[in-house]
Tab-separated table of N, CA, C and O in Angstrom:
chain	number	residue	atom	x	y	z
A	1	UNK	N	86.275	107.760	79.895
A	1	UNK	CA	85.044	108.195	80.517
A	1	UNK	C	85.128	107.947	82.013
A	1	UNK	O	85.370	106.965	82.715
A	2	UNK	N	84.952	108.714	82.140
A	2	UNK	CA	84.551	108.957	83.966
A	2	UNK	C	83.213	108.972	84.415
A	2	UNK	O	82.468	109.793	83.881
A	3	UNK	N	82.710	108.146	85.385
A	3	UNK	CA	81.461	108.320	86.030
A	3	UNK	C	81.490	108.374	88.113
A	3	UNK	O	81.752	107.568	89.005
A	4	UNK	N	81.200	109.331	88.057
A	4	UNK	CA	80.215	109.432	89.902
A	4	UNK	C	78.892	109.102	90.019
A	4	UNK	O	78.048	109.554	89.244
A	5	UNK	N	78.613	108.290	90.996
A	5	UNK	CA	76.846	108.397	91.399
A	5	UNK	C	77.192	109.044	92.675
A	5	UNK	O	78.311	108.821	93.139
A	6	UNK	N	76.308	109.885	93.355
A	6	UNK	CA	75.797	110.439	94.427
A	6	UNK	C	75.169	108.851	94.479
A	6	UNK	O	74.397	108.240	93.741
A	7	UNK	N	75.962	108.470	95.840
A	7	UNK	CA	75.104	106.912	96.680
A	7	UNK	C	74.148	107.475	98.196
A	7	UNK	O	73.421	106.834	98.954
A	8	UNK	N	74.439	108.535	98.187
A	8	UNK	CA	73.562	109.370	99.268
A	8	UNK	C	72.263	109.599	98.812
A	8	UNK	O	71.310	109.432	99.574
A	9	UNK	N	72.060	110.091	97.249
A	9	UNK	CA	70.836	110.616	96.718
A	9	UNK	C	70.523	109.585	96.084
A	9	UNK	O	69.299	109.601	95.951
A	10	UNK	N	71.123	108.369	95.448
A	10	UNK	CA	70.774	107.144	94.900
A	10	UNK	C	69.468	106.616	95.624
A	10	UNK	O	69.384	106.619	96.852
A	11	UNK	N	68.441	106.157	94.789
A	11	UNK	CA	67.539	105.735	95.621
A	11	UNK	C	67.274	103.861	95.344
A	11	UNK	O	66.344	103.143	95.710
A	12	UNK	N	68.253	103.610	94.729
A	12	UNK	CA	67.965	102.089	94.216
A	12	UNK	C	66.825	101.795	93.422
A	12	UNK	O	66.175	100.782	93.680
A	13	UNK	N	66.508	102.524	92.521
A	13	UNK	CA	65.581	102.510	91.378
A	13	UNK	C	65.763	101.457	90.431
A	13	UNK	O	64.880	100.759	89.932
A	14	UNK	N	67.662	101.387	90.125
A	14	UNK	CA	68.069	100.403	89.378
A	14	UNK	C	67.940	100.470	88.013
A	14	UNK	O	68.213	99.386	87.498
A	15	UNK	N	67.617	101.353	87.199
A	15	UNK	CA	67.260	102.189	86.060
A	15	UNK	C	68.458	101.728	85.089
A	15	UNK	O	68.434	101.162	83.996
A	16	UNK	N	69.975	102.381	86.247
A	16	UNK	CA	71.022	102.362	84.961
A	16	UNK	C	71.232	100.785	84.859
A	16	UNK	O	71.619	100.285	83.803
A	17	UNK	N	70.945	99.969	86.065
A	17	UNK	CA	71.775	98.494	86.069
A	17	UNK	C	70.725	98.092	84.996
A	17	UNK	O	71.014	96.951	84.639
A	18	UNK	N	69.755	98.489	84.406
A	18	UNK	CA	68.793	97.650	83.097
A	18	UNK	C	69.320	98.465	81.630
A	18	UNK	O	69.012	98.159	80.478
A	19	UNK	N	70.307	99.716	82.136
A	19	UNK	CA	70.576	99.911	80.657
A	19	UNK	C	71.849	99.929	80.538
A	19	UNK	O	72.241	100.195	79.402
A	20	UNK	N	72.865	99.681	81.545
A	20	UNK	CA	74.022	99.333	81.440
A	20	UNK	C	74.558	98.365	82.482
A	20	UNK	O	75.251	98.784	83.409
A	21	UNK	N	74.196	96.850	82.325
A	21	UNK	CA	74.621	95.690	83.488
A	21	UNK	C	76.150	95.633	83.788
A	21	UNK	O	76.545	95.045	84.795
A	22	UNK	N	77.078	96.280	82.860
A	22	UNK	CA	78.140	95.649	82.723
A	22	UNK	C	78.659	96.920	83.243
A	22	UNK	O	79.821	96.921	82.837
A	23	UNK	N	78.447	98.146	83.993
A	23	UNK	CA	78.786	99.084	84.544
A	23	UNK	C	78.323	99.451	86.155
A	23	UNK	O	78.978	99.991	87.046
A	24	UNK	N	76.987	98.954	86.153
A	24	UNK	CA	75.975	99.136	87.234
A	24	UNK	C	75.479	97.953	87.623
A	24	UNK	O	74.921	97.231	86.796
A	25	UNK	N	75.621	97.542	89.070
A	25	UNK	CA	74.904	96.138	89.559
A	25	UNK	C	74.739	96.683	91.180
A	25	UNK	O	75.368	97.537	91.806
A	26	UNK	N	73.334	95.580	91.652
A	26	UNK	CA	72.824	96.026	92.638
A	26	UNK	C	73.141	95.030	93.864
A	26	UNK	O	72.354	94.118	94.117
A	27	UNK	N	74.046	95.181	94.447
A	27	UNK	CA	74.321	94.571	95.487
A	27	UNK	C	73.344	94.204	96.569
A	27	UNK	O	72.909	95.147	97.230
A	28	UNK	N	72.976	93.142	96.825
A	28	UNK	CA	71.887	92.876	97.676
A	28	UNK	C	70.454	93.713	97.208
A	28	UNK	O	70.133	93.699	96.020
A	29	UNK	N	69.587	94.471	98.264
A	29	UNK	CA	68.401	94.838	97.347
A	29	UNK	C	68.406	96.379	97.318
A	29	UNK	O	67.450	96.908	96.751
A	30	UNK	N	69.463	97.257	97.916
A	30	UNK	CA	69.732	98.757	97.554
A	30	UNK	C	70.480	99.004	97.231
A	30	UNK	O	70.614	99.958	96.464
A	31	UNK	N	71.614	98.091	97.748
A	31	UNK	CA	73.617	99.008	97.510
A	31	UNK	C	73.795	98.907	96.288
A	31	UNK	O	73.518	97.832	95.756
A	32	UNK	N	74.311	100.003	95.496
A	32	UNK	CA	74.733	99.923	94.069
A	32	UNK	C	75.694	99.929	94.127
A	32	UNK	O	76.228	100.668	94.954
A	33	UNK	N	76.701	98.859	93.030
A	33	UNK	CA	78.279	99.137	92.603
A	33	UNK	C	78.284	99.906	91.401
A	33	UNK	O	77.294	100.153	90.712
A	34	UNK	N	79.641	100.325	91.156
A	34	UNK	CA	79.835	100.667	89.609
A	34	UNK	C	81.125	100.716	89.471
A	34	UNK	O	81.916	100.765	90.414
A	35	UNK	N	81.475	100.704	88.064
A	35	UNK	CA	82.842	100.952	87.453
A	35	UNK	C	83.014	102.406	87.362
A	35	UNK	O	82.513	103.004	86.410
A	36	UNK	N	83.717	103.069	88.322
A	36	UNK	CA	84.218	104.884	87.995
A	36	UNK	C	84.405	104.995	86.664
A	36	UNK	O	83.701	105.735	85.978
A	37	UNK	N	85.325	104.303	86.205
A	37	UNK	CA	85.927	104.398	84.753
A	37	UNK	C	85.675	103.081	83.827
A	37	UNK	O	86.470	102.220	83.451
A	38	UNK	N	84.268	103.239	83.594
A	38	UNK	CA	83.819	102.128	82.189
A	38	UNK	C	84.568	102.231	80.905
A	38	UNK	O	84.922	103.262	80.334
A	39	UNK	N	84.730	101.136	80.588
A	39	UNK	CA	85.533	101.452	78.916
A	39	UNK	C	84.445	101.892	78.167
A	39	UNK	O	83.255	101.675	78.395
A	40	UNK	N	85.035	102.643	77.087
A	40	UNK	CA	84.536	103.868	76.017
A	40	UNK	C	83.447	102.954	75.305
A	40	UNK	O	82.451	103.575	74.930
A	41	UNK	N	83.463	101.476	75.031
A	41	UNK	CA	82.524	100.559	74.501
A	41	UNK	C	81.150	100.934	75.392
A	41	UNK	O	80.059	100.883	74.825
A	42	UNK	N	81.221	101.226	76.485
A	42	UNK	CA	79.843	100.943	77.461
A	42	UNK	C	79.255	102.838	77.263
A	42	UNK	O	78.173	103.046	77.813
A	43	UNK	N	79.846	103.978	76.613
A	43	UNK	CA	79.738	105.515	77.233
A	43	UNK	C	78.125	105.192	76.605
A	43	UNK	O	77.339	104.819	77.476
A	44	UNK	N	77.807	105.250	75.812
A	44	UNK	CA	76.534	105.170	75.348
A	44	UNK	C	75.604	104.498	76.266
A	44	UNK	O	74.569	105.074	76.601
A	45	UNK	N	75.862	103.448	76.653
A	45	UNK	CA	74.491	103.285	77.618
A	45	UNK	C	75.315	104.040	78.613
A	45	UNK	O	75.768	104.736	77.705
A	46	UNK	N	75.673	104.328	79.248
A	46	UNK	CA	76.050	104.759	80.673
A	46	UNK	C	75.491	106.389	80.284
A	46	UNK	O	74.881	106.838	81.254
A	47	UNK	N	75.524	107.016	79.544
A	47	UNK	CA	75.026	107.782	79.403
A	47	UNK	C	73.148	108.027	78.979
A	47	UNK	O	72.422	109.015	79.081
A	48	UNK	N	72.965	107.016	78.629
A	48	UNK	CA	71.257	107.227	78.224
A	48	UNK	C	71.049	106.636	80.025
A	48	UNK	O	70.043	106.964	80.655
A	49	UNK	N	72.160	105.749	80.660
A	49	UNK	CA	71.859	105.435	82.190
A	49	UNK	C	71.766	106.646	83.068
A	49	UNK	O	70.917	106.713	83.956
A	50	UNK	N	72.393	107.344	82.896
A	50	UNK	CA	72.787	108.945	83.451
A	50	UNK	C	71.194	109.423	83.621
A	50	UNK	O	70.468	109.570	84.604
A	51	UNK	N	70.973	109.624	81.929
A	51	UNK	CA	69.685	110.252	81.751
A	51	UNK	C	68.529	109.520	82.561
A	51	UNK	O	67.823	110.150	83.349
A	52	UNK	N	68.355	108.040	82.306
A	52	UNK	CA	67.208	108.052	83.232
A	52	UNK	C	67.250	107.473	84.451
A	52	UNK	O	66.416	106.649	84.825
A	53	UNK	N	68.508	107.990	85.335
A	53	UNK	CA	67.968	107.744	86.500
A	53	UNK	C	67.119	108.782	87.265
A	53	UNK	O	67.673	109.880	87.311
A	54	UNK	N	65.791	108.712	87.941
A	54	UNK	CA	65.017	109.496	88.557
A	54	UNK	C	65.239	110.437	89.145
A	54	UNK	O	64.441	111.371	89.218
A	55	UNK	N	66.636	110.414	89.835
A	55	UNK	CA	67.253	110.743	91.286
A	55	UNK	C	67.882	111.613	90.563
A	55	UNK	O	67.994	112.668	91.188
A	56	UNK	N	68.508	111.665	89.166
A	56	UNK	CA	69.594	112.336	88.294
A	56	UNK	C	70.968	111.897	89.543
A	56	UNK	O	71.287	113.044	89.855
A	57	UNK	N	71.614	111.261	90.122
A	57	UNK	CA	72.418	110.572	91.035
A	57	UNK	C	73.819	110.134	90.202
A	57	UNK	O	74.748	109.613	90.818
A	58	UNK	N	73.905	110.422	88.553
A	58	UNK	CA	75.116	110.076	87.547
A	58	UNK	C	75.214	110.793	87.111
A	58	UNK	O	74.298	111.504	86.697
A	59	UNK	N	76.628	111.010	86.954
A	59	UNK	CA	77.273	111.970	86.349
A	59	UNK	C	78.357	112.114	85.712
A	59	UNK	O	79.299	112.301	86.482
A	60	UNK	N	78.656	112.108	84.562
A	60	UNK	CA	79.281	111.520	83.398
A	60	UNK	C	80.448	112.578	83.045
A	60	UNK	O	80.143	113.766	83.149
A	61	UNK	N	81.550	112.301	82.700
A	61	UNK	CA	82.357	112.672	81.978
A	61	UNK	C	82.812	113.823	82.703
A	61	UNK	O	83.352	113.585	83.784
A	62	UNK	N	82.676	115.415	82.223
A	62	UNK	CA	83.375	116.277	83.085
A	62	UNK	C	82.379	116.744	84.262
A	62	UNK	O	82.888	117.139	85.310
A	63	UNK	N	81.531	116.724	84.181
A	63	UNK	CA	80.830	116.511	85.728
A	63	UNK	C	81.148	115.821	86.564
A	63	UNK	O	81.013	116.258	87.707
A	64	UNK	N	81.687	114.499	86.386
A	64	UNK	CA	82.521	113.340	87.119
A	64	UNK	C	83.689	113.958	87.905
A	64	UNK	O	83.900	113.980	89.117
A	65	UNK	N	84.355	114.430	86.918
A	65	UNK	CA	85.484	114.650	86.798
A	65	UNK	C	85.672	115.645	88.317
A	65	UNK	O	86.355	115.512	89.332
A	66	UNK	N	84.641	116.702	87.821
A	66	UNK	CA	84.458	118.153	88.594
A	66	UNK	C	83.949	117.637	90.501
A	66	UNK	O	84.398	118.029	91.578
A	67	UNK	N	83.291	117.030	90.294
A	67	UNK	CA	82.187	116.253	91.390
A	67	UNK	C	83.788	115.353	92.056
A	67	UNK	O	84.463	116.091	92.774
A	68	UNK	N	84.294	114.080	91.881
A	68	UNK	CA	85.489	113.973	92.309
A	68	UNK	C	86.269	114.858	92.764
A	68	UNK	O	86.721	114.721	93.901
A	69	UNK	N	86.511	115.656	92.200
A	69	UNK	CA	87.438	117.032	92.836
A	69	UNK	C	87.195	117.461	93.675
A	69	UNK	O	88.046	117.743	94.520
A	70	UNK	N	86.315	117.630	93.778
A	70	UNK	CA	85.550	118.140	95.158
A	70	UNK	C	85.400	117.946	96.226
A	70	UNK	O	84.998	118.705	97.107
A	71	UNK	N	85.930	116.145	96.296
A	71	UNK	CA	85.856	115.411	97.652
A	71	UNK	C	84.487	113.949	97.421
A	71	UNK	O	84.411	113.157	98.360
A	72	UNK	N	83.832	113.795	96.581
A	72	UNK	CA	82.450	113.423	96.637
A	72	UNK	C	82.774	112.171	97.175
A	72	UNK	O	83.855	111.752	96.760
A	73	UNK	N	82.331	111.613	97.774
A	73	UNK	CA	81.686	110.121	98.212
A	73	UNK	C	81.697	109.403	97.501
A	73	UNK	O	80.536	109.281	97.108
A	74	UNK	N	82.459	108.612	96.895
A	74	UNK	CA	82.534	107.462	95.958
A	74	UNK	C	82.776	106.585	96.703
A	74	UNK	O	83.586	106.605	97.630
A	75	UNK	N	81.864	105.441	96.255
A	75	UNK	CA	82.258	103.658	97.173
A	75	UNK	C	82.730	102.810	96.525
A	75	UNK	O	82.987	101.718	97.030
């Protein structure tokens, strides 16, 4: 599994870091980290994380994939 956040459109809502901690953590009180490539144990929350972030800012699997290709901004 592959994941991108848009950290440009991220608004620090913090949504996914409450449904997946072990993928998503909030550095100080906006900067988000993440694991690009979470192990296959975590796709399930990282994906219901996808779904509710506000911003829609995750993007999972071949959207990742596609979005990387492209050049995107990953930190």
């Amino acid at each position: 599994m592959q994941i991108v956040v848009d950290l440009n459109r991220c608004q620090g809502y913090a949504q996914c870091v409450f449904l997946a901690p072990r993928v998503f953590e909030l550095h100080g009180e906006e900067a988000l980290r993440y694991a690009p490539a979470p192990p296959d144990a975590q796709a399930e929350r990282v994906r219901r994380a996808a779904a509710a972030c506000p911003v829609q800012a995750i993007l999972v699997g071949a959207e990742a994939g596609a979005e990387a290709g492209a050049g995107a901004d990953v930190r």
